[in-house]
Amino acid sequence: MSETPEVVARAGQESVAAEAEAETITEPAKVMRIGSMVKQLLDEAHATALDEPSRERMAEIYERSIIELSDALSPDLQEELRMLALPFHEGSVPTEAELRVAKAQLVGWLEGLFHGIQATLFAQQIAARQQLEQMRQLPGAVNQPSPGAPNGQYL
């Protein structure tokens, strides 16, 4: 009869797990696509002068991007994005400077979100490694040969 080791979260890991569950992205590919599009639009806005119809279209794309991003985020991240991405003034076309600031702010927030995802994944990998090492040290655990050591099967 073999027992399956129980994976136990160490002190402090519960809060990390709860935070990770609270701040989730339901559609990461969608967030990445929108982030890339917004970054490209920001680059275009810096590279060329925008006339009024172009600025109006950029404002529409920006506002639609916020809506689409919100759909792919957890409620707490939606709230954070909503507080950060303030709408343009109703009835007026934003200036080039307003568009650049809004898009740069959104790109910065998305980059922070991506860094947070990377940090969470890194922390999860470290926790998994630590749990694996702890399981290997349990009585009756199979010791793994060290890298480069002969495995004993010679013909």
mmCIF file of C-alpha atoms in Angstrom:
data_model
loop_
_atom_site.group_PDB
_atom_site.id
_atom_site.type_symbol
_atom_site.label_atom_id
_atom_site.label_comp_id
_atom_site.label_asym_id
_atom_site.label_seq_id
_atom_site.Cartn_x
_atom_site.Cartn_y
_atom_site.Cartn_z
ATOM 1 C CA MET A 1 0.000 0.000 0.000
ATOM 2 C CA SER A 2 1.602 3.285 -1.047
ATOM 3 C CA GLU A 3 0.655 6.574 0.486
ATOM 4 C CA THR A 4 0.423 9.736 -1.545
ATOM 5 C CA PRO A 5 2.215 12.607 0.199
ATOM 6 C CA GLU A 6 -0.027 15.491 1.144
ATOM 7 C CA VAL A 7 0.969 18.874 -0.251
ATOM 8 C CA VAL A 8 0.802 21.358 2.579
ATOM 9 C CA ALA A 9 1.076 25.114 2.132
ATOM 10 C CA ARG A 10 3.654 26.714 4.387
ATOM 11 C CA ALA A 11 2.945 29.790 6.466
ATOM 12 C CA GLY A 12 2.497 32.813 4.232
ATOM 13 C CA GLN A 13 1.692 30.770 1.148
ATOM 14 C CA GLU A 14 -2.034 30.907 1.934
ATOM 15 C CA SER A 15 -2.083 34.678 1.491
ATOM 16 C CA VAL A 16 -0.134 34.403 -1.774
ATOM 17 C CA ALA A 17 -2.589 31.774 -3.034
ATOM 18 C CA ALA A 18 -5.595 33.857 -1.970
ATOM 19 C CA GLU A 19 -4.154 36.948 -3.661
ATOM 20 C CA ALA A 20 -3.449 34.983 -6.836
ATOM 21 C CA GLU A 21 -7.033 33.695 -6.849
ATOM 22 C CA ALA A 22 -8.407 37.200 -6.317
ATOM 23 C CA GLU A 23 -6.327 38.765 -9.084
ATOM 24 C CA THR A 24 -6.938 36.519 -12.046
ATOM 25 C CA ILE A 25 -6.980 36.919 -15.771
ATOM 26 C CA THR A 26 -9.618 34.768 -17.407
ATOM 27 C CA GLU A 27 -8.345 35.288 -20.958
ATOM 28 C CA PRO A 28 -4.564 35.887 -20.931
ATOM 29 C CA ALA A 29 -4.205 35.650 -24.719
ATOM 30 C CA LYS A 30 -6.836 38.364 -25.160
ATOM 31 C CA VAL A 31 -5.035 40.619 -22.669
ATOM 32 C CA MET A 32 -1.746 40.067 -24.508
ATOM 33 C CA ARG A 33 -3.317 40.866 -27.897
ATOM 34 C CA ILE A 34 -4.970 44.044 -26.635
ATOM 35 C CA GLY A 35 -1.763 45.083 -24.879
ATOM 36 C CA SER A 36 0.221 44.635 -28.084
ATOM 37 C CA MET A 37 -2.362 46.580 -30.070
ATOM 38 C CA VAL A 38 -2.409 49.472 -27.591
ATOM 39 C CA LYS A 39 1.403 49.619 -27.570
ATOM 40 C CA GLN A 40 1.433 49.710 -31.388
ATOM 41 C CA LEU A 41 -1.186 52.480 -31.400
ATOM 42 C CA LEU A 42 0.892 54.466 -28.926
ATOM 43 C CA ASP A 43 3.928 54.100 -31.182
ATOM 44 C CA GLU A 44 1.853 55.267 -34.164
ATOM 45 C CA ALA A 45 0.533 58.249 -32.206
ATOM 46 C CA HIS A 46 4.117 59.274 -31.414
ATOM 47 C CA ALA A 47 5.293 58.809 -34.999
ATOM 48 C CA THR A 48 2.626 60.790 -36.854
ATOM 49 C CA ALA A 49 0.528 63.898 -36.412
ATOM 50 C CA LEU A 50 -3.128 63.014 -35.922
ATOM 51 C CA ASP A 51 -5.961 65.029 -37.407
ATOM 52 C CA GLU A 52 -9.315 65.327 -35.631
ATOM 53 C CA PRO A 53 -10.958 62.224 -37.189
ATOM 54 C CA SER A 54 -7.840 60.177 -36.349
ATOM 55 C CA ARG A 55 -7.870 61.371 -32.738
ATOM 56 C CA GLU A 56 -11.562 60.581 -32.474
ATOM 57 C CA ARG A 57 -10.957 57.072 -33.821
ATOM 58 C CA MET A 58 -8.007 56.558 -31.452
ATOM 59 C CA ALA A 59 -10.211 57.600 -28.519
ATOM 60 C CA GLU A 60 -12.864 55.079 -29.604
ATOM 61 C CA ILE A 61 -10.263 52.317 -29.882
ATOM 62 C CA TYR A 62 -8.854 53.223 -26.473
ATOM 63 C CA GLU A 63 -12.273 53.122 -24.800
ATOM 64 C CA ARG A 64 -13.164 49.847 -26.529
ATOM 65 C CA SER A 65 -9.821 48.383 -25.427
ATOM 66 C CA ILE A 66 -10.653 49.219 -21.807
ATOM 67 C CA ILE A 67 -14.009 47.430 -22.120
ATOM 68 C CA GLU A 68 -12.455 44.359 -23.743
ATOM 69 C CA LEU A 69 -9.657 44.227 -21.166
ATOM 70 C CA SER A 70 -12.172 44.442 -18.331
ATOM 71 C CA ASP A 71 -14.003 41.414 -19.695
ATOM 72 C CA ALA A 72 -10.823 39.343 -19.325
ATOM 73 C CA LEU A 73 -9.998 40.416 -15.745
ATOM 74 C CA SER A 74 -11.157 39.520 -12.249
ATOM 75 C CA PRO A 75 -13.439 42.028 -10.478
ATOM 76 C CA ASP A 76 -10.605 43.532 -8.410
ATOM 77 C CA LEU A 77 -8.419 44.083 -11.485
ATOM 78 C CA GLN A 78 -11.444 45.482 -13.351
ATOM 79 C CA GLU A 79 -11.902 48.012 -10.555
ATOM 80 C CA GLU A 80 -8.207 48.934 -10.626
ATOM 81 C CA LEU A 81 -8.353 49.449 -14.396
ATOM 82 C CA ARG A 82 -11.585 51.454 -14.139
ATOM 83 C CA MET A 83 -10.035 53.788 -11.550
ATOM 84 C CA LEU A 84 -6.927 54.248 -13.686
ATOM 85 C CA ALA A 85 -8.441 54.623 -17.167
ATOM 86 C CA LEU A 86 -10.576 57.707 -16.895
ATOM 87 C CA PRO A 87 -12.828 58.459 -19.881
ATOM 88 C CA PHE A 88 -12.209 61.401 -22.180
ATOM 89 C CA HIS A 89 -14.428 64.487 -21.916
ATOM 90 C CA GLU A 90 -17.855 63.814 -23.388
ATOM 91 C CA GLY A 91 -18.553 65.649 -26.641
ATOM 92 C CA SER A 92 -15.006 66.770 -27.376
ATOM 93 C CA VAL A 93 -12.216 65.145 -29.343
ATOM 94 C CA PRO A 94 -9.124 64.520 -27.192
ATOM 95 C CA THR A 95 -5.879 66.225 -28.109
ATOM 96 C CA GLU A 96 -2.852 64.249 -29.273
ATOM 97 C CA ALA A 97 -1.251 64.821 -25.885
ATOM 98 C CA GLU A 98 -4.318 63.479 -24.045
ATOM 99 C CA LEU A 99 -4.334 60.383 -26.240
ATOM 100 C CA ARG A 100 -0.625 59.774 -25.707
ATOM 101 C CA VAL A 101 -0.915 60.133 -21.945
ATOM 102 C CA ALA A 102 -3.947 57.826 -21.769
ATOM 103 C CA LYS A 103 -2.344 55.162 -23.948
ATOM 104 C CA ALA A 104 1.014 55.391 -22.161
ATOM 105 C CA GLN A 105 -0.774 55.013 -18.840
ATOM 106 C CA LEU A 106 -2.616 51.934 -20.109
ATOM 107 C CA VAL A 107 0.551 50.400 -21.566
ATOM 108 C CA GLY A 108 2.342 51.020 -18.262
ATOM 109 C CA TRP A 109 -0.475 49.363 -16.314
ATOM 110 C CA LEU A 110 -0.458 46.367 -18.663
ATOM 111 C CA GLU A 111 3.317 46.011 -18.346
ATOM 112 C CA GLY A 112 2.923 46.065 -14.560
ATOM 113 C CA LEU A 113 0.237 43.405 -14.875
ATOM 114 C CA PHE A 114 2.545 41.244 -17.005
ATOM 115 C CA HIS A 115 5.394 41.666 -14.497
ATOM 116 C CA GLY A 116 2.991 40.635 -11.733
ATOM 117 C CA ILE A 117 2.056 37.514 -13.684
ATOM 118 C CA GLN A 118 5.726 36.653 -14.182
ATOM 119 C CA ALA A 119 6.469 37.163 -10.480
ATOM 120 C CA THR A 120 3.519 34.958 -9.506
ATOM 121 C CA LEU A 121 4.645 32.193 -11.861
ATOM 122 C CA PHE A 122 8.194 32.410 -10.503
ATOM 123 C CA ALA A 123 6.920 32.195 -6.899
ATOM 124 C CA GLN A 124 4.769 29.177 -7.807
ATOM 125 C CA GLN A 125 7.755 27.434 -9.398
ATOM 126 C CA ILE A 126 9.877 28.021 -6.304
ATOM 127 C CA ALA A 127 7.096 26.740 -4.024
ATOM 128 C CA ALA A 128 6.658 23.630 -6.190
ATOM 129 C CA ARG A 129 10.418 22.960 -6.096
ATOM 130 C CA GLN A 130 10.462 23.325 -2.318
ATOM 131 C CA GLN A 131 7.529 20.937 -1.951
ATOM 132 C CA LEU A 132 9.226 18.409 -4.222
ATOM 133 C CA GLU A 133 12.424 18.607 -2.183
ATOM 134 C CA GLN A 134 10.434 18.134 1.031
ATOM 135 C CA MET A 135 8.677 15.100 -0.449
ATOM 136 C CA ARG A 136 12.030 13.592 -1.430
ATOM 137 C CA GLN A 137 13.257 13.933 2.141
ATOM 138 C CA LEU A 138 10.275 12.062 3.626
ATOM 139 C CA PRO A 139 10.944 8.544 4.973
ATOM 140 C CA GLY A 140 10.424 5.951 2.265
ATOM 141 C CA ALA A 141 10.823 8.445 -0.565
ATOM 142 C CA VAL A 142 12.770 7.246 -3.572
ATOM 143 C CA ASN A 143 16.100 9.036 -3.795
ATOM 144 C CA GLN A 144 16.823 10.383 -7.227
ATOM 145 C CA PRO A 145 20.362 9.902 -8.537
ATOM 146 C CA SER A 146 22.377 13.068 -8.820
ATOM 147 C CA PRO A 147 22.805 14.495 -12.336
ATOM 148 C CA GLY A 148 25.637 12.784 -14.192
ATOM 149 C CA ALA A 149 25.679 9.775 -11.848
ATOM 150 C CA PRO A 150 25.530 6.367 -13.536
ATOM 151 C CA ASN A 151 22.106 4.747 -13.403
ATOM 152 C CA GLY A 152 23.464 1.202 -12.968
ATOM 153 C CA GLN A 153 22.176 -0.263 -16.206
ATOM 154 C CA TYR A 154 25.045 -1.346 -18.394
ATOM 155 C CA LEU A 155 24.982 -3.829 -21.240
#
